[in-house]
mmCIF file with all atom_site columns, C-alpha atoms and ligand atoms in Angstrom:
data_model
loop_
_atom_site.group_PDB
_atom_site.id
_atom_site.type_symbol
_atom_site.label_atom_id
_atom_site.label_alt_id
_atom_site.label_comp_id
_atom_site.label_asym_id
_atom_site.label_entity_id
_atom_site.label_seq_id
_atom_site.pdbx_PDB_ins_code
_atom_site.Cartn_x
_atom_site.Cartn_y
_atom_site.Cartn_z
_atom_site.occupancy
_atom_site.B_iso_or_equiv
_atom_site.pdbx_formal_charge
_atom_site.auth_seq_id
_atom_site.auth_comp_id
_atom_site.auth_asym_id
_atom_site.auth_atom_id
_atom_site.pdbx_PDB_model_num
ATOM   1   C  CA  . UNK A 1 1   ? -5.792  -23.891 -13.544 1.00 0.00 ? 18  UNK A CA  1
ATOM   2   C  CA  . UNK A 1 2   ? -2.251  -22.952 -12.383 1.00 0.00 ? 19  UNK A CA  1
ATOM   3   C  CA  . UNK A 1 3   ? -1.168  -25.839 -9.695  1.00 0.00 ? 20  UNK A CA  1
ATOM   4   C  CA  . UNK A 1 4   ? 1.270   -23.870 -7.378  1.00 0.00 ? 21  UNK A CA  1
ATOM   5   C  CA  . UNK A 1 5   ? 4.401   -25.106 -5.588  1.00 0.00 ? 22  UNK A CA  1
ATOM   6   C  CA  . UNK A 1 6   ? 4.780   -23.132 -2.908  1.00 0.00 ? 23  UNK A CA  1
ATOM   7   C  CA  . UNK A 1 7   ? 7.692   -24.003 0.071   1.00 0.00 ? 24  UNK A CA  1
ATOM   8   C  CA  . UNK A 1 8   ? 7.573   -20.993 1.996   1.00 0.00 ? 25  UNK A CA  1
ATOM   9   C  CA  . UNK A 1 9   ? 3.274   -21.457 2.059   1.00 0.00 ? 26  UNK A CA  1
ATOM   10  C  CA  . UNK A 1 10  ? 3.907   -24.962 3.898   1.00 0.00 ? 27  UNK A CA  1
ATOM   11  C  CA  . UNK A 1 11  ? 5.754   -23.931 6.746   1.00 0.00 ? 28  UNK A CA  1
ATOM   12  C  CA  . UNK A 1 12  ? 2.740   -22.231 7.784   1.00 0.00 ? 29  UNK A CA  1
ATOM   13  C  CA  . UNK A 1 13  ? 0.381   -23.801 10.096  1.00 0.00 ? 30  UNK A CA  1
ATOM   14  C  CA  . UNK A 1 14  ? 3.006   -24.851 12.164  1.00 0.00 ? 31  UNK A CA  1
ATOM   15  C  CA  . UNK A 1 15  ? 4.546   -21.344 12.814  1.00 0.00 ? 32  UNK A CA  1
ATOM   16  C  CA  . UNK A 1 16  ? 1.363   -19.345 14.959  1.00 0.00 ? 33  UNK A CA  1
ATOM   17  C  CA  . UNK A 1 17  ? -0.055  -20.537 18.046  1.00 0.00 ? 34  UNK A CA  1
ATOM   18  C  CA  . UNK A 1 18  ? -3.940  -19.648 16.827  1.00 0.00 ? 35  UNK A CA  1
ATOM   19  C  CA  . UNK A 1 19  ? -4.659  -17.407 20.495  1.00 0.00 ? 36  UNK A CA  1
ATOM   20  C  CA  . UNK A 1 20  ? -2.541  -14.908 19.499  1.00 0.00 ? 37  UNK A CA  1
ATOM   21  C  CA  . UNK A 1 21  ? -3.228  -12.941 16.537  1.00 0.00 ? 38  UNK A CA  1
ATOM   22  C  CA  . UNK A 1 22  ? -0.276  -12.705 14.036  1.00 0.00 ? 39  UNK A CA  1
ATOM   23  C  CA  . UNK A 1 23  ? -1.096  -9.181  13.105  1.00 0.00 ? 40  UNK A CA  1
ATOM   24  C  CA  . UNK A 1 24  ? -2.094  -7.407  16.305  1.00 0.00 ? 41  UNK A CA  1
ATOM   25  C  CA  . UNK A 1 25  ? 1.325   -8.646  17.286  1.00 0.00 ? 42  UNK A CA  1
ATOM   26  C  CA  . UNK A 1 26  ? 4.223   -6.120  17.531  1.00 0.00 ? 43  UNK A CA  1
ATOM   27  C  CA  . UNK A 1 27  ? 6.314   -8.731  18.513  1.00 0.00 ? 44  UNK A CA  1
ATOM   28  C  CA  . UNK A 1 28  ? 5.627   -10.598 15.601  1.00 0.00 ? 45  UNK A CA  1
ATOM   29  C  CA  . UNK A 1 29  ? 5.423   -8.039  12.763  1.00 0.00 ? 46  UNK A CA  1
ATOM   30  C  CA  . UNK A 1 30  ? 9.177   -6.683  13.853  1.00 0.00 ? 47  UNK A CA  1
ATOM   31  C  CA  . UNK A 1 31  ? 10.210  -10.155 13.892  1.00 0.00 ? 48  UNK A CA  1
ATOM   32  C  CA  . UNK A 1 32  ? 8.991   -11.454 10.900  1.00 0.00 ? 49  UNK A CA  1
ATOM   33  C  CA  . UNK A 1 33  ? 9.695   -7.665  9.723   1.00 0.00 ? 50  UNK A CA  1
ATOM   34  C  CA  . UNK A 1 34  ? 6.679   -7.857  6.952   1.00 0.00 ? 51  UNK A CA  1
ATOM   35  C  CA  . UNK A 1 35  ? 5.802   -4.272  7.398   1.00 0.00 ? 52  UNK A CA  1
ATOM   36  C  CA  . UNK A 1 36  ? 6.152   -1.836  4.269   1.00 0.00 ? 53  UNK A CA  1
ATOM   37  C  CA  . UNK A 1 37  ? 4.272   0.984   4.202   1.00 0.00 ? 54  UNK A CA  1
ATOM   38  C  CA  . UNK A 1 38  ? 1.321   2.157   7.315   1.00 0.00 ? 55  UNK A CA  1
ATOM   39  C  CA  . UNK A 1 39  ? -2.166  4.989   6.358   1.00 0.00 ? 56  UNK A CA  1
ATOM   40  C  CA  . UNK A 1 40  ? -3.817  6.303   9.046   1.00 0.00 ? 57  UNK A CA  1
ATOM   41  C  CA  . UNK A 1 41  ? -6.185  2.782   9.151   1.00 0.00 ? 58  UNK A CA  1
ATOM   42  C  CA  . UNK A 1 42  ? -4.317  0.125   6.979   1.00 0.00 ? 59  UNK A CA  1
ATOM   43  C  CA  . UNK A 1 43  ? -1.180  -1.189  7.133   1.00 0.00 ? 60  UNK A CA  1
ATOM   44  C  CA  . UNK A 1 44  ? 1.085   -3.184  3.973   1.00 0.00 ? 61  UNK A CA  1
ATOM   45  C  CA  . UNK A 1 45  ? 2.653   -6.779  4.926   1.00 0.00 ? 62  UNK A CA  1
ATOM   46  C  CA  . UNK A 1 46  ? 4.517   -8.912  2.783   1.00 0.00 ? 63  UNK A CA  1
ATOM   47  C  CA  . UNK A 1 47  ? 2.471   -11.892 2.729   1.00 0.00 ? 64  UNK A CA  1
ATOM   48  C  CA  . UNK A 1 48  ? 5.429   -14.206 5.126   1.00 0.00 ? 65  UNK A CA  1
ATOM   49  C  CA  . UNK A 1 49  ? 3.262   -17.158 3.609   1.00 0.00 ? 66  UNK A CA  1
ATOM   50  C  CA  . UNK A 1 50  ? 2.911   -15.932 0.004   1.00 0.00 ? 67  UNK A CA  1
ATOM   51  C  CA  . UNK A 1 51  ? 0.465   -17.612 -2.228  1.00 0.00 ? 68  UNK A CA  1
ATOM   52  C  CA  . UNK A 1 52  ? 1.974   -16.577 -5.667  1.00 0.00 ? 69  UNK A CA  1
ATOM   53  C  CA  . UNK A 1 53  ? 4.944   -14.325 -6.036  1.00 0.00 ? 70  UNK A CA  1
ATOM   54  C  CA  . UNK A 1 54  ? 4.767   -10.599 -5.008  1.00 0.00 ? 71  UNK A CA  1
ATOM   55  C  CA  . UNK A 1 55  ? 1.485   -11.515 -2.434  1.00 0.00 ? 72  UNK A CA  1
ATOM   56  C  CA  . UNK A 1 56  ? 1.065   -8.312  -0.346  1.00 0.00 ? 73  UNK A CA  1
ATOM   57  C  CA  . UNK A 1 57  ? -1.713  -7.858  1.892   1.00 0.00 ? 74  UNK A CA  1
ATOM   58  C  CA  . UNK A 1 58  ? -3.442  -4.949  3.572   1.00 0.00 ? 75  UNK A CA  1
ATOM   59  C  CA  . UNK A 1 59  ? -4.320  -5.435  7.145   1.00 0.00 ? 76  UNK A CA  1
ATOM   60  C  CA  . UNK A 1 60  ? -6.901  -3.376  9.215   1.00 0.00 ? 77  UNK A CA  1
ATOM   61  C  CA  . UNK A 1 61  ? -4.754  -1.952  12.169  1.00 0.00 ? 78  UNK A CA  1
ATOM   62  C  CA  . UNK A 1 62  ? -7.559  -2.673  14.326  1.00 0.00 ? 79  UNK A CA  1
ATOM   63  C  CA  . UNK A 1 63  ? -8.528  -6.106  14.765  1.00 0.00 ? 80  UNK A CA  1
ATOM   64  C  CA  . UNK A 1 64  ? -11.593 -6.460  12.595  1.00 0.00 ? 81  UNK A CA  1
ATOM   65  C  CA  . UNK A 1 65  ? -13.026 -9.766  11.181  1.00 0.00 ? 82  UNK A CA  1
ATOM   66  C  CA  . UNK A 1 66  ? -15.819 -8.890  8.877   1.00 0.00 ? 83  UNK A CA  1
ATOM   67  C  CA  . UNK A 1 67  ? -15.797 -6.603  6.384   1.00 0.00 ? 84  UNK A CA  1
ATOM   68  C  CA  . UNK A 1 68  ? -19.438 -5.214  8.053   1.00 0.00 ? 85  UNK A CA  1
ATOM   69  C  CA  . UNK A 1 69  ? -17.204 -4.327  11.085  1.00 0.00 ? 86  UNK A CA  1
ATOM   70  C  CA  . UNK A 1 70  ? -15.332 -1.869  9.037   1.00 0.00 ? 87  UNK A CA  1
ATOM   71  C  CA  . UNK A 1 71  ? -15.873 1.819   8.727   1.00 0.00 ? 88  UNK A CA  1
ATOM   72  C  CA  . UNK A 1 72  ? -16.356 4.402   6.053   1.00 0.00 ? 89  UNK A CA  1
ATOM   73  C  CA  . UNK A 1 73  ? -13.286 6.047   6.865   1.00 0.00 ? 90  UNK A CA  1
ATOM   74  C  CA  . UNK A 1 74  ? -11.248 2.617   6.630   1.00 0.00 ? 91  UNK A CA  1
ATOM   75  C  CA  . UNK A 1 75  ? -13.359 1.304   3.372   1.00 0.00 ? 92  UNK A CA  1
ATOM   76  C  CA  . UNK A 1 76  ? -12.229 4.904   1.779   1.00 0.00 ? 93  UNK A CA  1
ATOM   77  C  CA  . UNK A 1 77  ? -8.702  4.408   3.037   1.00 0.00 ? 94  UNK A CA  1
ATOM   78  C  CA  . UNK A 1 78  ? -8.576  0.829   1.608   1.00 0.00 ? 95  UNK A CA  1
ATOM   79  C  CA  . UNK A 1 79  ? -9.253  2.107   -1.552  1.00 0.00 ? 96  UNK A CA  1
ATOM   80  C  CA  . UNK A 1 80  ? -6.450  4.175   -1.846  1.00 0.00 ? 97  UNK A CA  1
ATOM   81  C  CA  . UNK A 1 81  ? -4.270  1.586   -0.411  1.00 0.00 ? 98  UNK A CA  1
ATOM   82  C  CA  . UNK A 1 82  ? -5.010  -0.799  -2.562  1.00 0.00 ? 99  UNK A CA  1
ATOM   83  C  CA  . UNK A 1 83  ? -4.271  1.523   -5.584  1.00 0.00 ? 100 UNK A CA  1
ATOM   84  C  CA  . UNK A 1 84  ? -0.943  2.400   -3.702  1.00 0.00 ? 101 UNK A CA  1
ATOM   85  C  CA  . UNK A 1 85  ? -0.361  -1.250  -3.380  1.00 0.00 ? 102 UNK A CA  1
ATOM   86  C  CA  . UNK A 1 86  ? -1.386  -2.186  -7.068  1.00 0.00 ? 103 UNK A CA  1
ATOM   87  C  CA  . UNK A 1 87  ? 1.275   0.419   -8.333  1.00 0.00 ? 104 UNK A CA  1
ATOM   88  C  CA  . UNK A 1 88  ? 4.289   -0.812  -6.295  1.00 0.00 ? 105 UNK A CA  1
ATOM   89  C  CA  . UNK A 1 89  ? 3.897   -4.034  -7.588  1.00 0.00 ? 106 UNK A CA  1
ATOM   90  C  CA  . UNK A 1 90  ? 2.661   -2.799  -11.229 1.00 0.00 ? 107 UNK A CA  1
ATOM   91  C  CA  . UNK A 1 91  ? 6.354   -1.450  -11.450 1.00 0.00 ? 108 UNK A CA  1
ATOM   92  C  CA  . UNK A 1 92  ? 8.420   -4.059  -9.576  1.00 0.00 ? 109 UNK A CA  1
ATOM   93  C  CA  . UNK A 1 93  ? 6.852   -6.662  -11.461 1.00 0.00 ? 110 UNK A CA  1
ATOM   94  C  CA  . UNK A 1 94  ? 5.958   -4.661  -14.738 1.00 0.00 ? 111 UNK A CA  1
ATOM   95  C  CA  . UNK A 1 95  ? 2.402   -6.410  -14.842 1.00 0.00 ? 112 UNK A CA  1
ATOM   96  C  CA  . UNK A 1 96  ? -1.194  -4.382  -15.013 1.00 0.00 ? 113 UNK A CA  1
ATOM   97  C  CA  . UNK A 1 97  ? -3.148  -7.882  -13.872 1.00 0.00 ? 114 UNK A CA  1
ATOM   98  C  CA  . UNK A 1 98  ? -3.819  -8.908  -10.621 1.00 0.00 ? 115 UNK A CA  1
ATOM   99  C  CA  . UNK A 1 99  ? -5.806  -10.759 -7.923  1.00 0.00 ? 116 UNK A CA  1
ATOM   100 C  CA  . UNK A 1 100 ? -7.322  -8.543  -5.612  1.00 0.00 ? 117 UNK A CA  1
ATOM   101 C  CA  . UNK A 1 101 ? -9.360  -9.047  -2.569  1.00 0.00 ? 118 UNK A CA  1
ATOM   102 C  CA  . UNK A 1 102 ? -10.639 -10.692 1.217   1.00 0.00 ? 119 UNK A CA  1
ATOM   103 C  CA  . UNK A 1 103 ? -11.790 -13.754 2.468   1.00 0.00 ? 120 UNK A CA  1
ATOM   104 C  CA  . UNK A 1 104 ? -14.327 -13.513 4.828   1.00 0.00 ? 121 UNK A CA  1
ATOM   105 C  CA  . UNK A 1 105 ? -15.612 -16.030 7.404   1.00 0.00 ? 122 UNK A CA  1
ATOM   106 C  CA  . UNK A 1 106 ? -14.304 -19.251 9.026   1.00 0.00 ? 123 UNK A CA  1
ATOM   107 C  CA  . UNK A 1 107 ? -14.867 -21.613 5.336   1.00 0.00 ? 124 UNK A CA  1
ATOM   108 C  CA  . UNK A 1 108 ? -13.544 -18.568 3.650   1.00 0.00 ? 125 UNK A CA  1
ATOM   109 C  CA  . UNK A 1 109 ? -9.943  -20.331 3.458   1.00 0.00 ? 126 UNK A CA  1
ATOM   110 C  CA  . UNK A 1 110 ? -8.184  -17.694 5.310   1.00 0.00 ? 127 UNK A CA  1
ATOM   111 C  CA  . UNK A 1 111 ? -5.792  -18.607 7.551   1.00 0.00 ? 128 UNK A CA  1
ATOM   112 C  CA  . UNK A 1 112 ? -5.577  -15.567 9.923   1.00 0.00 ? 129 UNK A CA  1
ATOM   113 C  CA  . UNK A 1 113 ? -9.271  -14.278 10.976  1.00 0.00 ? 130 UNK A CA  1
ATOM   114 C  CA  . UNK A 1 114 ? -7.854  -10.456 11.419  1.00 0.00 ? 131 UNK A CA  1
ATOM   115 C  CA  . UNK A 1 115 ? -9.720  -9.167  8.183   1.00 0.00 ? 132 UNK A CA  1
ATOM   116 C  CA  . UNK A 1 116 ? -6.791  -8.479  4.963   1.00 0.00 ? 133 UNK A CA  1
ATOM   117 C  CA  . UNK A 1 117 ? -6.952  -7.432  1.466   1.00 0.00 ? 134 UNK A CA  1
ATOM   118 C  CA  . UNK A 1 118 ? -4.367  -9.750  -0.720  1.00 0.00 ? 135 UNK A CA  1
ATOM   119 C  CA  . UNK A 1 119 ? -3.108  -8.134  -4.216  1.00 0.00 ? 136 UNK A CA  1
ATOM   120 C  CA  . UNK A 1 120 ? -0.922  -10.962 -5.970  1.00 0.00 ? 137 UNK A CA  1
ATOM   121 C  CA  . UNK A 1 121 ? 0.314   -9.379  -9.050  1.00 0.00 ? 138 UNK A CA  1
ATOM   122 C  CA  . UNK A 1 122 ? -0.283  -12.714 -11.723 1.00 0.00 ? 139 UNK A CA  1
ATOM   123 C  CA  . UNK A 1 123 ? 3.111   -12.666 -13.633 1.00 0.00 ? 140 UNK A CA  1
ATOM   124 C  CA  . UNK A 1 124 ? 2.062   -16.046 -15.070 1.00 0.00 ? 141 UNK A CA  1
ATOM   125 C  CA  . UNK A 1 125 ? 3.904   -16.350 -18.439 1.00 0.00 ? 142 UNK A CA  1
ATOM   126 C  CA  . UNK A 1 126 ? 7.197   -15.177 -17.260 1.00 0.00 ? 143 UNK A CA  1
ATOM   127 C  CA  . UNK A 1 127 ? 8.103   -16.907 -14.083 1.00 0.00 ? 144 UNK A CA  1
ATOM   128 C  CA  . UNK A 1 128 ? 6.711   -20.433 -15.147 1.00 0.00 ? 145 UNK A CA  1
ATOM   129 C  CA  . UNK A 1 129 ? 9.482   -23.196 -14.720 1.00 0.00 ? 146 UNK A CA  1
ATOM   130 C  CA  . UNK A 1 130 ? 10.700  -23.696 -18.042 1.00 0.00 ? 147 UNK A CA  1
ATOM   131 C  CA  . UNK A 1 131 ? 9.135   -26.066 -20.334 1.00 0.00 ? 148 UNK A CA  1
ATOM   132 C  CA  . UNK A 1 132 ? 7.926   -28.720 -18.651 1.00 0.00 ? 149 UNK A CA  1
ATOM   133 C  CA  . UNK A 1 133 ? 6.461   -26.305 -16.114 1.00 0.00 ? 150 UNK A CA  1
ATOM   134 C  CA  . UNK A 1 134 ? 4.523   -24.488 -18.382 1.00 0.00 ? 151 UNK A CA  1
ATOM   135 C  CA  . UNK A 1 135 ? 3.270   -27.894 -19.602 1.00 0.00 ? 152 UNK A CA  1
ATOM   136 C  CA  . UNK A 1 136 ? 2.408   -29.171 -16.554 1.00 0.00 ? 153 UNK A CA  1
ATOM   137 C  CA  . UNK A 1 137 ? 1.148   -25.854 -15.441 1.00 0.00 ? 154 UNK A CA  1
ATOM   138 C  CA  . UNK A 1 138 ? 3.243   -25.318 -12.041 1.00 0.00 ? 155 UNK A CA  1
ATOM   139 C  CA  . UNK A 1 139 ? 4.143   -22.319 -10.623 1.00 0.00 ? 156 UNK A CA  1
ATOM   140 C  CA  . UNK A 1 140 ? 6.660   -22.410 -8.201  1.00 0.00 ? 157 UNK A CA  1
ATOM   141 C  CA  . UNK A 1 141 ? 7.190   -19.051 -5.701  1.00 0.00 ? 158 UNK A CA  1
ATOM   142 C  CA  . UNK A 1 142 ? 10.321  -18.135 -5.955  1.00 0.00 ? 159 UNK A CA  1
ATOM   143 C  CA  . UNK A 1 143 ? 11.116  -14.692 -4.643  1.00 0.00 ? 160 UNK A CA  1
ATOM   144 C  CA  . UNK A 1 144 ? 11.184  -15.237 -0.906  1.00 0.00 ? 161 UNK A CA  1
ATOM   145 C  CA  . UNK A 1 145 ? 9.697   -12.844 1.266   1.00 0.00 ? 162 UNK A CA  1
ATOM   146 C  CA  . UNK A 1 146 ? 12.799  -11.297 2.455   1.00 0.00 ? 163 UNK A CA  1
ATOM   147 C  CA  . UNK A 1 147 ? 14.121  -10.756 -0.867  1.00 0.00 ? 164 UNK A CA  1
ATOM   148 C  CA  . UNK A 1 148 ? 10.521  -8.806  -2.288  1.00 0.00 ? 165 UNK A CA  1
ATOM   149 C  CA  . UNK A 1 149 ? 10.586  -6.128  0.715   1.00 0.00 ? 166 UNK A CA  1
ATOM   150 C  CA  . UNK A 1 150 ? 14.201  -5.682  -0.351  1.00 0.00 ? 167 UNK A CA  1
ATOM   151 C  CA  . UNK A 1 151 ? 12.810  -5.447  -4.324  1.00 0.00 ? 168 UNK A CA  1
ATOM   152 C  CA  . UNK A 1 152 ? 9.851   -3.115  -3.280  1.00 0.00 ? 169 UNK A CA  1
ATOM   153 C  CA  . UNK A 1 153 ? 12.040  -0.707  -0.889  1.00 0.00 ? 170 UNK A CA  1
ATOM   154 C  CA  . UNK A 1 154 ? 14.458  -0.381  -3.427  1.00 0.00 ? 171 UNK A CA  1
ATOM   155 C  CA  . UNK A 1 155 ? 11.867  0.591   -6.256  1.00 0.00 ? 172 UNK A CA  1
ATOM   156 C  CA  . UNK A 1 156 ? 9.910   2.906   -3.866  1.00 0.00 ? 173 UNK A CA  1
HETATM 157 ZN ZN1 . ZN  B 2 .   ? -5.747  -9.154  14.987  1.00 0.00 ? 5   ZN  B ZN1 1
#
């Protein structure tokens, strides 16, 4: 079990007032400017909050909570999304494993109800912190948000 130290992650709970939805938001997306790619149903955020390094997320452009609200055509489109999304990062971060996948519900753990599809690319091995990270088994984020929409433009 990796323990993770994350400092952009803690700033979170503080930063949305929970009426508004982050990401039906225009305001907030061009703010935060976490937008990198848009299909006809999905779109690609940097995770702002990211729970390992390289955390994208694919959010349903309409707001949708369950994954038994979603359609075919937006199940078929996530597929190829996701795919899309597993080879940006399989070349920026020149990994083939990942974590893939939603939580669903109110215990789920998710922090924003609008339904979205995390990929983490798990880099493990190379970005532990030294030695007596790797002992201890800490992670620590490291590339900011900012800086891995600049990495992922630039390799697109
Ligand atoms: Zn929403």
């Amino acid at each position: 079990m990796i323990k993770v130290h994350n400092p952009y992650r803690q700033k979170y709970h503080h930063s949305y007032n929970s009426d508004v939805c982050p990401f039906c938001n225009q305001e907030i997306i061009e703010k935060q400017n976490i937008k990198l790619l848009e299909g006809s149903y999905w779109m690609v955020f940097v995770n702002q909050y990211p729970i390992l390094d390289g955390n994208l997320m694919l959010v349903t452009k309409r707001h949708v909570e369950d994954t038994s609200d979603l359609y075919e055509n937006e199940w078929k489109e996530l597929k190829e999304k996701v795919e899309e999304t597993k080879a940006i990062l399989s070349k920026v971060f020149e990994t083939k494993s990942f974590n893939v996948g939603f939580n669903v519900g109110p215990d789920s753990g998710s922090s924003v109800r609008h339904l979205h599809w995390q990929v983490i690319p798990r880099i493990d091995r190379q970005v532990m912190n030294g030695f007596s990270g790797f002992i201890a088994g800490i992670h620590t984020v490291r590339i900011s948000p900012k800086e891995l929409k600049s990495k992922i433009e630039k390799a697109l």
